[in-house]
């Protein structure tokens, strides 16, 4: 299944529809209150969350596949919460990972690719799906 289709399936589970707000958007989904977009940004990709009309950049990724994995984690977490399944991620970073703080934010490196987050909690959660591939992240969220 193509990545956008898989992400659209999970967005639909979370009550969101496919949309794009401008030409920089690779793909994005929105519901009545929350939306996520993956946008092109120079040599990388931004994940932007819109919450009740207020947009905020959640992370910057070297690769589209890493940005997509983060978005799927966010969509899957909404779906899990809506179905009373609870959070599958323990507090903090996954074993073997430690987000590093610098002037650009909280960074995580996997296989030579970097992701930088505004919040340490987002960086920590990302370490649980970093480098796993979209199909594996979907299976993890489904469990």
mmCIF file of N, CA and C in Angstrom:
data_model
loop_
_atom_site.group_PDB
_atom_site.id
_atom_site.type_symbol
_atom_site.label_atom_id
_atom_site.label_comp_id
_atom_site.label_asym_id
_atom_site.label_seq_id
_atom_site.Cartn_x
_atom_site.Cartn_y
_atom_site.Cartn_z
ATOM 1 N N UNK A 1 0.854 -1.179 0.000
ATOM 2 C CA UNK A 1 0.000 0.000 0.000
ATOM 3 C C UNK A 1 0.898 1.240 0.000
ATOM 4 N N UNK A 2 0.565 2.196 -0.832
ATOM 5 C CA UNK A 2 1.330 3.431 -0.897
ATOM 6 C C UNK A 2 1.232 4.180 0.433
ATOM 7 N N UNK A 3 2.302 4.895 0.779
ATOM 8 C CA UNK A 3 2.364 5.575 2.070
ATOM 9 C C UNK A 3 1.205 6.546 2.291
ATOM 10 N N UNK A 4 0.883 7.363 1.277
ATOM 11 C CA UNK A 4 -0.213 8.323 1.436
ATOM 12 C C UNK A 4 -1.536 7.605 1.677
ATOM 13 N N UNK A 5 -1.743 6.472 1.005
ATOM 14 C CA UNK A 5 -2.975 5.695 1.219
ATOM 15 C C UNK A 5 -3.043 5.147 2.635
ATOM 16 N N UNK A 6 -1.932 4.625 3.129
ATOM 17 C CA UNK A 6 -1.901 4.088 4.487
ATOM 18 C C UNK A 6 -2.144 5.198 5.506
ATOM 19 N N UNK A 7 -1.515 6.331 5.302
ATOM 20 C CA UNK A 7 -1.738 7.467 6.196
ATOM 21 C C UNK A 7 -3.182 7.956 6.111
ATOM 22 N N UNK A 8 -3.749 7.988 4.910
ATOM 23 C CA UNK A 8 -5.144 8.411 4.747
ATOM 24 C C UNK A 8 -6.096 7.462 5.456
ATOM 25 N N UNK A 9 -5.781 6.165 5.426
ATOM 26 C CA UNK A 9 -6.601 5.185 6.141
ATOM 27 C C UNK A 9 -6.595 5.475 7.640
ATOM 28 N N UNK A 10 -5.418 5.748 8.193
ATOM 29 C CA UNK A 10 -5.328 6.045 9.625
ATOM 30 C C UNK A 10 -5.948 7.403 9.953
ATOM 31 N N UNK A 11 -5.817 8.373 9.066
ATOM 32 C CA UNK A 11 -6.455 9.671 9.286
ATOM 33 C C UNK A 11 -7.971 9.510 9.316
ATOM 34 N N UNK A 12 -8.512 8.693 8.416
ATOM 35 C CA UNK A 12 -9.959 8.447 8.397
ATOM 36 C C UNK A 12 -10.404 7.789 9.700
ATOM 37 N N UNK A 13 -9.596 6.873 10.220
ATOM 38 C CA UNK A 13 -9.918 6.251 11.513
ATOM 39 C C UNK A 13 -9.999 7.295 12.620
ATOM 40 N N UNK A 14 -9.176 8.342 12.493
ATOM 41 C CA UNK A 14 -9.160 9.414 13.488
ATOM 42 C C UNK A 14 -10.147 10.528 13.140
ATOM 43 N N UNK A 15 -10.981 10.313 12.105
ATOM 44 C CA UNK A 15 -12.006 11.285 11.735
ATOM 45 C C UNK A 15 -11.500 12.445 10.906
ATOM 46 N N UNK A 16 -10.402 12.246 10.183
ATOM 47 C CA UNK A 16 -9.827 13.317 9.369
ATOM 48 C C UNK A 16 -9.903 12.966 7.889
ATOM 49 N N UNK A 17 -9.995 14.002 7.065
ATOM 50 C CA UNK A 17 -10.045 13.845 5.616
ATOM 51 C C UNK A 17 -8.788 14.423 4.990
ATOM 52 N N UNK A 18 -8.430 13.916 3.804
ATOM 53 C CA UNK A 18 -7.268 14.397 3.063
ATOM 54 C C UNK A 18 -7.498 15.844 2.638
ATOM 55 N N UNK A 19 -6.483 16.663 2.825
ATOM 56 C CA UNK A 19 -6.542 18.050 2.367
ATOM 57 C C UNK A 19 -5.121 18.539 2.122
ATOM 58 N N UNK A 20 -5.005 19.639 1.469
ATOM 59 C CA UNK A 20 -3.713 20.301 1.288
ATOM 60 C C UNK A 20 -3.958 21.800 1.297
ATOM 61 N N UNK A 21 -3.202 22.522 2.116
ATOM 62 C CA UNK A 21 -3.454 23.953 2.247
ATOM 63 C C UNK A 21 -2.639 24.805 1.280
ATOM 64 N N UNK A 22 -1.499 24.297 0.807
ATOM 65 C CA UNK A 22 -0.726 25.048 -0.187
ATOM 66 C C UNK A 22 0.226 24.112 -0.935
ATOM 67 N N UNK A 23 0.996 24.672 -1.844
ATOM 68 C CA UNK A 23 1.840 23.855 -2.718
ATOM 69 C C UNK A 23 3.005 23.185 -2.005
ATOM 70 N N UNK A 24 3.369 23.645 -0.818
ATOM 71 C CA UNK A 24 4.458 23.005 -0.065
ATOM 72 C C UNK A 24 4.007 21.716 0.606
ATOM 73 N N UNK A 25 2.696 21.495 0.682
ATOM 74 C CA UNK A 25 2.163 20.337 1.400
ATOM 75 C C UNK A 25 2.312 19.074 0.556
ATOM 76 N N UNK A 26 2.998 18.081 1.109
ATOM 77 C CA UNK A 26 3.123 16.776 0.464
ATOM 78 C C UNK A 26 1.816 16.028 0.643
ATOM 79 N N UNK A 27 1.334 15.984 1.859
ATOM 80 C CA UNK A 27 0.010 15.453 2.179
ATOM 81 C C UNK A 27 -0.385 15.939 3.566
ATOM 82 N N UNK A 28 -1.694 15.964 3.795
ATOM 83 C CA UNK A 28 -2.197 16.431 5.080
ATOM 84 C C UNK A 28 -3.636 16.015 5.271
ATOM 85 N N UNK A 29 -4.056 15.989 6.525
ATOM 86 C CA UNK A 29 -5.407 15.569 6.887
ATOM 87 C C UNK A 29 -5.909 16.473 7.987
ATOM 88 N N UNK A 30 -7.219 16.674 8.023
ATOM 89 C CA UNK A 30 -7.788 17.520 9.066
ATOM 90 C C UNK A 30 -9.187 17.055 9.421
ATOM 91 N N UNK A 31 -9.535 17.280 10.666
ATOM 92 C CA UNK A 31 -10.877 17.050 11.165
ATOM 93 C C UNK A 31 -11.442 18.384 11.613
ATOM 94 N N UNK A 32 -12.442 18.331 12.464
ATOM 95 C CA UNK A 32 -13.076 19.562 12.939
ATOM 96 C C UNK A 32 -12.128 20.407 13.795
ATOM 97 N N UNK A 33 -11.256 19.773 14.583
ATOM 98 C CA UNK A 33 -10.393 20.524 15.482
ATOM 99 C C UNK A 33 -8.903 20.355 15.213
ATOM 100 N N UNK A 34 -8.487 19.168 14.796
ATOM 101 C CA UNK A 34 -7.060 18.867 14.668
ATOM 102 C C UNK A 34 -6.720 18.473 13.238
ATOM 103 N N UNK A 35 -5.537 18.868 12.794
ATOM 104 C CA UNK A 35 -5.037 18.464 11.487
ATOM 105 C C UNK A 35 -3.537 18.280 11.514
ATOM 106 N N UNK A 36 -3.035 17.482 10.581
ATOM 107 C CA UNK A 36 -1.595 17.265 10.418
ATOM 108 C C UNK A 36 -1.237 17.420 8.953
ATOM 109 N N UNK A 37 -0.111 18.079 8.697
ATOM 110 C CA UNK A 37 0.420 18.209 7.345
ATOM 111 C C UNK A 37 1.902 17.867 7.347
ATOM 112 N N UNK A 38 2.352 17.288 6.249
ATOM 113 C CA UNK A 38 3.780 17.130 5.988
ATOM 114 C C UNK A 38 4.095 18.123 4.878
ATOM 115 N N UNK A 39 4.996 19.047 5.175
ATOM 116 C CA UNK A 39 5.354 20.102 4.221
ATOM 117 C C UNK A 39 6.824 19.999 3.817
ATOM 118 N N UNK A 40 7.102 20.342 2.570
ATOM 119 C CA UNK A 40 8.488 20.456 2.112
ATOM 120 C C UNK A 40 9.117 21.680 2.773
ATOM 121 N N UNK A 41 10.393 21.537 3.147
ATOM 122 C CA UNK A 41 11.095 22.650 3.787
ATOM 123 C C UNK A 41 12.571 22.575 3.417
ATOM 124 N N UNK A 42 12.968 23.259 2.370
ATOM 125 C CA UNK A 42 14.361 23.210 1.937
ATOM 126 C C UNK A 42 14.752 21.794 1.561
ATOM 127 N N UNK A 43 15.658 21.208 2.322
ATOM 128 C CA UNK A 43 16.114 19.846 2.041
ATOM 129 C C UNK A 43 15.418 18.808 2.906
ATOM 130 N N UNK A 44 14.399 19.205 3.650
ATOM 131 C CA UNK A 44 13.715 18.264 4.537
ATOM 132 C C UNK A 44 12.213 18.455 4.527
ATOM 133 N N UNK A 45 11.596 18.014 5.612
ATOM 134 C CA UNK A 45 10.138 18.035 5.730
ATOM 135 C C UNK A 45 9.740 18.485 7.128
ATOM 136 N N UNK A 46 8.679 19.262 7.189
ATOM 137 C CA UNK A 46 8.111 19.688 8.461
ATOM 138 C C UNK A 46 6.824 18.928 8.708
ATOM 139 N N UNK A 47 6.557 18.601 9.962
ATOM 140 C CA UNK A 47 5.238 18.123 10.351
ATOM 141 C C UNK A 47 4.591 19.265 11.120
ATOM 142 N N UNK A 48 3.457 19.723 10.608
ATOM 143 C CA UNK A 48 2.734 20.840 11.200
ATOM 144 C C UNK A 48 1.401 20.328 11.727
ATOM 145 N N UNK A 49 1.125 20.627 12.977
ATOM 146 C CA UNK A 49 -0.154 20.269 13.597
ATOM 147 C C UNK A 49 -0.985 21.534 13.714
ATOM 148 N N UNK A 50 -2.246 21.439 13.322
ATOM 149 C CA UNK A 50 -3.188 22.529 13.513
ATOM 150 C C UNK A 50 -4.191 22.081 14.562
ATOM 151 N N UNK A 51 -4.339 22.879 15.591
ATOM 152 C CA UNK A 51 -5.256 22.570 16.683
ATOM 153 C C UNK A 51 -6.173 23.768 16.871
ATOM 154 N N UNK A 52 -7.429 23.593 16.471
ATOM 155 C CA UNK A 52 -8.427 24.668 16.554
ATOM 156 C C UNK A 52 -7.956 25.950 15.874
ATOM 157 N N UNK A 53 -7.346 25.782 14.703
ATOM 158 C CA UNK A 53 -6.924 26.920 13.897
ATOM 159 C C UNK A 53 -5.524 27.429 14.176
ATOM 160 N N UNK A 54 -4.878 26.946 15.210
ATOM 161 C CA UNK A 54 -3.523 27.379 15.546
ATOM 162 C C UNK A 54 -2.511 26.351 15.050
ATOM 163 N N UNK A 55 -1.668 26.762 14.113
ATOM 164 C CA UNK A 55 -0.677 25.851 13.533
ATOM 165 C C UNK A 55 0.635 25.933 14.300
ATOM 166 N N UNK A 56 1.250 24.769 14.516
ATOM 167 C CA UNK A 56 2.565 24.724 15.159
ATOM 168 C C UNK A 56 3.396 23.619 14.516
ATOM 169 N N UNK A 57 4.674 23.914 14.324
ATOM 170 C CA UNK A 57 5.589 22.911 13.787
ATOM 171 C C UNK A 57 5.964 21.965 14.909
ATOM 172 N N UNK A 58 5.711 20.671 14.696
ATOM 173 C CA UNK A 58 6.016 19.665 15.714
ATOM 174 C C UNK A 58 7.403 19.083 15.524
ATOM 175 N N UNK A 59 7.863 19.003 14.265
ATOM 176 C CA UNK A 59 9.188 18.452 14.022
ATOM 177 C C UNK A 59 9.658 18.715 12.608
ATOM 178 N N UNK A 60 10.981 18.639 12.428
ATOM 179 C CA UNK A 60 11.598 18.757 11.114
ATOM 180 C C UNK A 60 12.390 17.483 10.871
ATOM 181 N N UNK A 61 12.224 16.898 9.692
ATOM 182 C CA UNK A 61 12.777 15.582 9.386
ATOM 183 C C UNK A 61 13.627 15.638 8.128
ATOM 184 N N UNK A 62 14.729 14.898 8.138
ATOM 185 C CA UNK A 62 15.563 14.800 6.940
ATOM 186 C C UNK A 62 14.861 14.024 5.834
ATOM 187 N N UNK A 63 14.033 13.041 6.210
ATOM 188 C CA UNK A 63 13.398 12.194 5.188
ATOM 189 C C UNK A 63 11.877 12.199 5.313
ATOM 190 N N UNK A 64 11.231 12.042 4.170
ATOM 191 C CA UNK A 64 9.774 11.965 4.129
ATOM 192 C C UNK A 64 9.276 10.741 4.899
ATOM 193 N N UNK A 65 9.969 9.627 4.784
ATOM 194 C CA UNK A 65 9.515 8.412 5.476
ATOM 195 C C UNK A 65 9.515 8.598 6.989
ATOM 196 N N UNK A 66 10.476 9.347 7.517
ATOM 197 C CA UNK A 66 10.505 9.604 8.959
ATOM 198 C C UNK A 66 9.380 10.553 9.371
ATOM 199 N N UNK A 67 9.114 11.569 8.556
ATOM 200 C CA UNK A 67 7.998 12.478 8.844
ATOM 201 C C UNK A 67 6.678 11.717 8.816
ATOM 202 N N UNK A 68 6.522 10.837 7.827
ATOM 203 C CA UNK A 68 5.299 10.036 7.730
ATOM 204 C C UNK A 68 5.128 9.119 8.941
ATOM 205 N N UNK A 69 6.221 8.523 9.412
ATOM 206 C CA UNK A 69 6.143 7.645 10.589
ATOM 207 C C UNK A 69 5.675 8.428 11.809
ATOM 208 N N UNK A 70 6.162 9.652 11.961
ATOM 209 C CA UNK A 70 5.740 10.490 13.082
ATOM 210 C C UNK A 70 4.249 10.832 12.975
ATOM 211 N N UNK A 71 3.811 11.206 11.773
ATOM 212 C CA UNK A 71 2.392 11.527 11.581
ATOM 213 C C UNK A 71 1.523 10.306 11.870
ATOM 214 N N UNK A 72 1.936 9.141 11.391
ATOM 215 C CA UNK A 72 1.163 7.924 11.657
ATOM 216 C C UNK A 72 1.086 7.645 13.152
ATOM 217 N N UNK A 73 2.177 7.874 13.865
ATOM 218 C CA UNK A 73 2.165 7.712 15.315
ATOM 219 C C UNK A 73 1.130 8.654 15.946
ATOM 220 N N UNK A 74 1.074 9.890 15.480
ATOM 221 C CA UNK A 74 0.106 10.862 16.009
ATOM 222 C C UNK A 74 -1.327 10.447 15.687
ATOM 223 N N UNK A 75 -1.578 10.068 14.430
ATOM 224 C CA UNK A 75 -2.920 9.638 14.027
ATOM 225 C C UNK A 75 -3.333 8.380 14.780
ATOM 226 N N UNK A 76 -2.420 7.436 14.895
ATOM 227 C CA UNK A 76 -2.706 6.198 15.608
ATOM 228 C C UNK A 76 -2.997 6.434 17.075
ATOM 229 N N UNK A 77 -2.304 7.385 17.674
ATOM 230 C CA UNK A 77 -2.541 7.705 19.084
ATOM 231 C C UNK A 77 -3.935 8.291 19.291
ATOM 232 N N UNK A 78 -4.386 9.112 18.350
ATOM 233 C CA UNK A 78 -5.748 9.662 18.425
ATOM 234 C C UNK A 78 -6.761 8.528 18.312
ATOM 235 N N UNK A 79 -6.566 7.652 17.327
ATOM 236 C CA UNK A 79 -7.478 6.525 17.127
ATOM 237 C C UNK A 79 -7.524 5.635 18.363
ATOM 238 N N UNK A 80 -6.362 5.342 18.930
ATOM 239 C CA UNK A 80 -6.305 4.492 20.124
ATOM 240 C C UNK A 80 -7.058 5.149 21.285
ATOM 241 N N UNK A 81 -6.862 6.446 21.472
ATOM 242 C CA UNK A 81 -7.551 7.158 22.555
ATOM 243 C C UNK A 81 -9.060 7.141 22.338
ATOM 244 N N UNK A 82 -9.490 7.354 21.094
ATOM 245 C CA UNK A 82 -10.926 7.350 20.781
ATOM 246 C C UNK A 82 -11.573 5.994 21.036
ATOM 247 N N UNK A 83 -10.782 4.929 20.999
ATOM 248 C CA UNK A 83 -11.312 3.576 21.190
ATOM 249 C C UNK A 83 -10.936 2.976 22.539
ATOM 250 N N UNK A 84 -10.482 3.821 23.453
ATOM 251 C CA UNK A 84 -10.166 3.370 24.804
ATOM 252 C C UNK A 84 -9.026 2.376 24.880
ATOM 253 N N UNK A 85 -8.119 2.402 23.902
ATOM 254 C CA UNK A 85 -7.026 1.433 23.863
ATOM 255 C C UNK A 85 -5.787 1.893 24.624
ATOM 256 N N UNK A 86 -5.735 3.138 24.989
ATOM 257 C CA UNK A 86 -4.610 3.630 25.774
ATOM 258 C C UNK A 86 -3.353 3.871 24.964
ATOM 259 N N UNK A 87 -2.405 4.477 25.618
ATOM 260 C CA UNK A 87 -1.127 4.828 25.005
ATOM 261 C C UNK A 87 -0.202 3.621 25.048
ATOM 262 N N UNK A 88 0.431 3.298 23.932
ATOM 263 C CA UNK A 88 1.324 2.134 23.901
ATOM 264 C C UNK A 88 2.774 2.504 24.184
ATOM 265 N N UNK A 89 3.052 3.789 24.308
ATOM 266 C CA UNK A 89 4.429 4.217 24.507
ATOM 267 C C UNK A 89 4.695 4.537 25.970
ATOM 268 N N UNK A 90 5.760 3.969 26.526
ATOM 269 C CA UNK A 90 6.132 4.344 27.889
ATOM 270 C C UNK A 90 6.667 5.776 27.897
ATOM 271 N N UNK A 91 6.680 6.388 29.058
ATOM 272 C CA UNK A 91 7.217 7.746 29.170
ATOM 273 C C UNK A 91 8.700 7.735 28.817
ATOM 274 N N UNK A 92 9.135 8.771 28.141
ATOM 275 C CA UNK A 92 10.546 8.892 27.805
ATOM 276 C C UNK A 92 10.913 8.201 26.506
ATOM 277 N N UNK A 93 12.194 8.240 26.219
ATOM 278 C CA UNK A 93 12.717 7.694 24.965
ATOM 279 C C UNK A 93 12.835 6.178 25.024
ATOM 280 N N UNK A 94 12.821 5.566 23.842
ATOM 281 C CA UNK A 94 13.013 4.117 23.726
ATOM 282 C C UNK A 94 14.443 3.764 24.136
ATOM 283 N N UNK A 95 14.615 2.531 24.565
ATOM 284 C CA UNK A 95 15.937 2.074 24.981
ATOM 285 C C UNK A 95 16.936 2.248 23.838
ATOM 286 N N UNK A 96 18.092 2.772 24.167
ATOM 287 C CA UNK A 96 19.131 2.989 23.169
ATOM 288 C C UNK A 96 19.089 4.356 22.508
ATOM 289 N N UNK A 97 18.073 5.145 22.823
ATOM 290 C CA UNK A 97 17.939 6.487 22.258
ATOM 291 C C UNK A 97 17.953 7.521 23.377
ATOM 292 N N UNK A 98 18.523 8.662 23.059
ATOM 293 C CA UNK A 98 18.474 9.785 23.990
ATOM 294 C C UNK A 98 18.413 11.069 23.170
ATOM 295 N N UNK A 99 17.255 11.726 23.135
ATOM 296 C CA UNK A 99 17.176 12.988 22.398
ATOM 297 C C UNK A 99 18.206 13.978 22.943
ATOM 298 N N UNK A 100 18.837 14.701 22.027
ATOM 299 C CA UNK A 100 19.855 15.683 22.406
ATOM 300 C C UNK A 100 19.290 17.083 22.223
ATOM 301 N N UNK A 101 19.560 17.943 23.182
ATOM 302 C CA UNK A 101 19.072 19.317 23.113
ATOM 303 C C UNK A 101 20.174 20.233 22.600
ATOM 304 N N UNK A 102 19.816 21.067 21.614
ATOM 305 C CA UNK A 102 20.727 22.094 21.123
ATOM 306 C C UNK A 102 19.896 23.303 20.707
ATOM 307 N N UNK A 103 20.518 24.253 20.057
ATOM 308 C CA UNK A 103 19.829 25.499 19.694
ATOM 309 C C UNK A 103 18.628 25.279 18.783
ATOM 310 N N UNK A 104 18.627 24.192 18.003
ATOM 311 C CA UNK A 104 17.522 23.951 17.071
ATOM 312 C C UNK A 104 16.364 23.184 17.706
ATOM 313 N N UNK A 105 16.567 22.619 18.891
ATOM 314 C CA UNK A 105 15.500 21.874 19.568
ATOM 315 C C UNK A 105 16.009 20.548 20.089
ATOM 316 N N UNK A 106 15.122 19.569 20.148
ATOM 317 C CA UNK A 106 15.443 18.222 20.628
ATOM 318 C C UNK A 106 15.629 17.317 19.422
ATOM 319 N N UNK A 107 16.838 16.789 19.242
ATOM 320 C CA UNK A 107 17.121 16.010 18.039
ATOM 321 C C UNK A 107 17.303 14.528 18.337
ATOM 322 N N UNK A 108 16.936 13.734 17.324
ATOM 323 C CA UNK A 108 17.076 12.281 17.357
ATOM 324 C C UNK A 108 17.710 11.885 16.031
ATOM 325 N N UNK A 109 18.718 11.021 16.075
ATOM 326 C CA UNK A 109 19.345 10.516 14.852
ATOM 327 C C UNK A 109 19.159 9.022 14.739
ATOM 328 N N UNK A 110 18.722 8.584 13.542
ATOM 329 C CA UNK A 110 18.545 7.162 13.251
ATOM 330 C C UNK A 110 19.085 6.917 11.848
ATOM 331 N N UNK A 111 19.983 5.974 11.719
ATOM 332 C CA UNK A 111 20.550 5.588 10.417
ATOM 333 C C UNK A 111 21.063 6.793 9.632
ATOM 334 N N UNK A 112 21.678 7.745 10.335
ATOM 335 C CA UNK A 112 22.242 8.916 9.681
ATOM 336 C C UNK A 112 21.239 9.991 9.316
ATOM 337 N N UNK A 113 19.971 9.769 9.639
ATOM 338 C CA UNK A 113 18.922 10.768 9.370
ATOM 339 C C UNK A 113 18.544 11.437 10.688
ATOM 340 N N UNK A 114 18.287 12.726 10.617
ATOM 341 C CA UNK A 114 18.014 13.511 11.818
ATOM 342 C C UNK A 114 16.576 14.015 11.811
ATOM 343 N N UNK A 115 15.996 14.045 13.001
ATOM 344 C CA UNK A 115 14.696 14.674 13.214
ATOM 345 C C UNK A 115 14.851 15.611 14.405
ATOM 346 N N UNK A 116 14.293 16.810 14.304
ATOM 347 C CA UNK A 116 14.402 17.805 15.369
ATOM 348 C C UNK A 116 12.998 18.224 15.785
ATOM 349 N N UNK A 117 12.770 18.258 17.092
ATOM 350 C CA UNK A 117 11.452 18.548 17.647
ATOM 351 C C UNK A 117 11.500 19.772 18.549
ATOM 352 N N UNK A 118 10.375 20.457 18.630
ATOM 353 C CA UNK A 118 10.250 21.590 19.532
ATOM 354 C C UNK A 118 10.211 21.111 20.975
ATOM 355 N N UNK A 119 9.532 19.990 21.196
ATOM 356 C CA UNK A 119 9.324 19.497 22.558
ATOM 357 C C UNK A 119 10.062 18.186 22.800
ATOM 358 N N UNK A 120 10.663 18.071 23.971
ATOM 359 C CA UNK A 120 11.368 16.843 24.344
ATOM 360 C C UNK A 120 10.423 15.646 24.339
ATOM 361 N N UNK A 121 9.184 15.850 24.765
ATOM 362 C CA UNK A 121 8.222 14.739 24.807
ATOM 363 C C UNK A 121 7.955 14.182 23.408
ATOM 364 N N UNK A 122 7.879 15.044 22.388
ATOM 365 C CA UNK A 122 7.685 14.575 21.009
ATOM 366 C C UNK A 122 8.906 13.797 20.528
ATOM 367 N N UNK A 123 10.095 14.278 20.871
ATOM 368 C CA UNK A 123 11.324 13.575 20.487
ATOM 369 C C UNK A 123 11.365 12.198 21.137
ATOM 370 N N UNK A 124 11.004 12.133 22.408
ATOM 371 C CA UNK A 124 10.989 10.855 23.114
ATOM 372 C C UNK A 124 10.002 9.876 22.511
ATOM 373 N N UNK A 125 8.801 10.344 22.201
ATOM 374 C CA UNK A 125 7.794 9.467 21.588
ATOM 375 C C UNK A 125 8.255 8.982 20.215
ATOM 376 N N UNK A 126 8.868 9.869 19.448
ATOM 377 C CA UNK A 126 9.339 9.503 18.112
ATOM 378 C C UNK A 126 10.360 8.364 18.162
ATOM 379 N N UNK A 127 11.174 8.302 19.205
ATOM 380 C CA UNK A 127 12.193 7.248 19.284
ATOM 381 C C UNK A 127 11.581 5.854 19.280
ATOM 382 N N UNK A 128 10.320 5.735 19.635
ATOM 383 C CA UNK A 128 9.658 4.428 19.656
ATOM 384 C C UNK A 128 9.264 3.950 18.254
ATOM 385 N N UNK A 129 9.248 4.859 17.270
ATOM 386 C CA UNK A 129 8.881 4.473 15.898
ATOM 387 C C UNK A 129 9.981 4.795 14.887
ATOM 388 N N UNK A 130 11.028 5.461 15.323
ATOM 389 C CA UNK A 130 12.102 5.902 14.429
ATOM 390 C C UNK A 130 12.727 4.724 13.690
ATOM 391 N N UNK A 131 12.786 4.847 12.366
ATOM 392 C CA UNK A 131 13.444 3.850 11.536
ATOM 393 C C UNK A 131 12.701 2.535 11.372
ATOM 394 N N UNK A 132 11.463 2.446 11.831
ATOM 395 C CA UNK A 132 10.724 1.179 11.785
ATOM 396 C C UNK A 132 9.995 0.928 10.468
ATOM 397 N N UNK A 133 9.774 1.950 9.664
ATOM 398 C CA UNK A 133 9.006 1.781 8.428
ATOM 399 C C UNK A 133 7.520 1.930 8.708
ATOM 400 N N UNK A 134 6.803 2.466 7.745
ATOM 401 C CA UNK A 134 5.392 2.807 7.944
ATOM 402 C C UNK A 134 4.517 1.594 8.235
ATOM 403 N N UNK A 135 4.730 0.496 7.535
ATOM 404 C CA UNK A 135 3.940 -0.710 7.784
ATOM 405 C C UNK A 135 4.114 -1.225 9.200
ATOM 406 N N UNK A 136 5.336 -1.189 9.705
ATOM 407 C CA UNK A 136 5.594 -1.641 11.071
ATOM 408 C C UNK A 136 4.995 -0.695 12.104
ATOM 409 N N UNK A 137 5.025 0.605 11.815
ATOM 410 C CA UNK A 137 4.409 1.569 12.729
ATOM 411 C C UNK A 137 2.900 1.345 12.765
ATOM 412 N N UNK A 138 2.291 1.100 11.607
ATOM 413 C CA UNK A 138 0.848 0.828 11.554
ATOM 414 C C UNK A 138 0.505 -0.411 12.374
ATOM 415 N N UNK A 139 1.301 -1.460 12.248
ATOM 416 C CA UNK A 139 1.059 -2.686 13.018
ATOM 417 C C UNK A 139 1.198 -2.423 14.509
ATOM 418 N N UNK A 140 2.171 -1.624 14.889
ATOM 419 C CA UNK A 140 2.371 -1.269 16.294
ATOM 420 C C UNK A 140 1.170 -0.505 16.838
ATOM 421 N N UNK A 141 0.669 0.450 16.068
ATOM 422 C CA UNK A 141 -0.473 1.251 16.516
ATOM 423 C C UNK A 141 -1.740 0.405 16.594
ATOM 424 N N UNK A 142 -1.853 -0.592 15.749
ATOM 425 C CA UNK A 142 -3.034 -1.464 15.708
ATOM 426 C C UNK A 142 -3.083 -2.421 16.899
ATOM 427 N N UNK A 143 -1.920 -2.745 17.445
ATOM 428 C CA UNK A 143 -1.836 -3.764 18.518
ATOM 429 C C UNK A 143 -2.628 -3.379 19.750
#
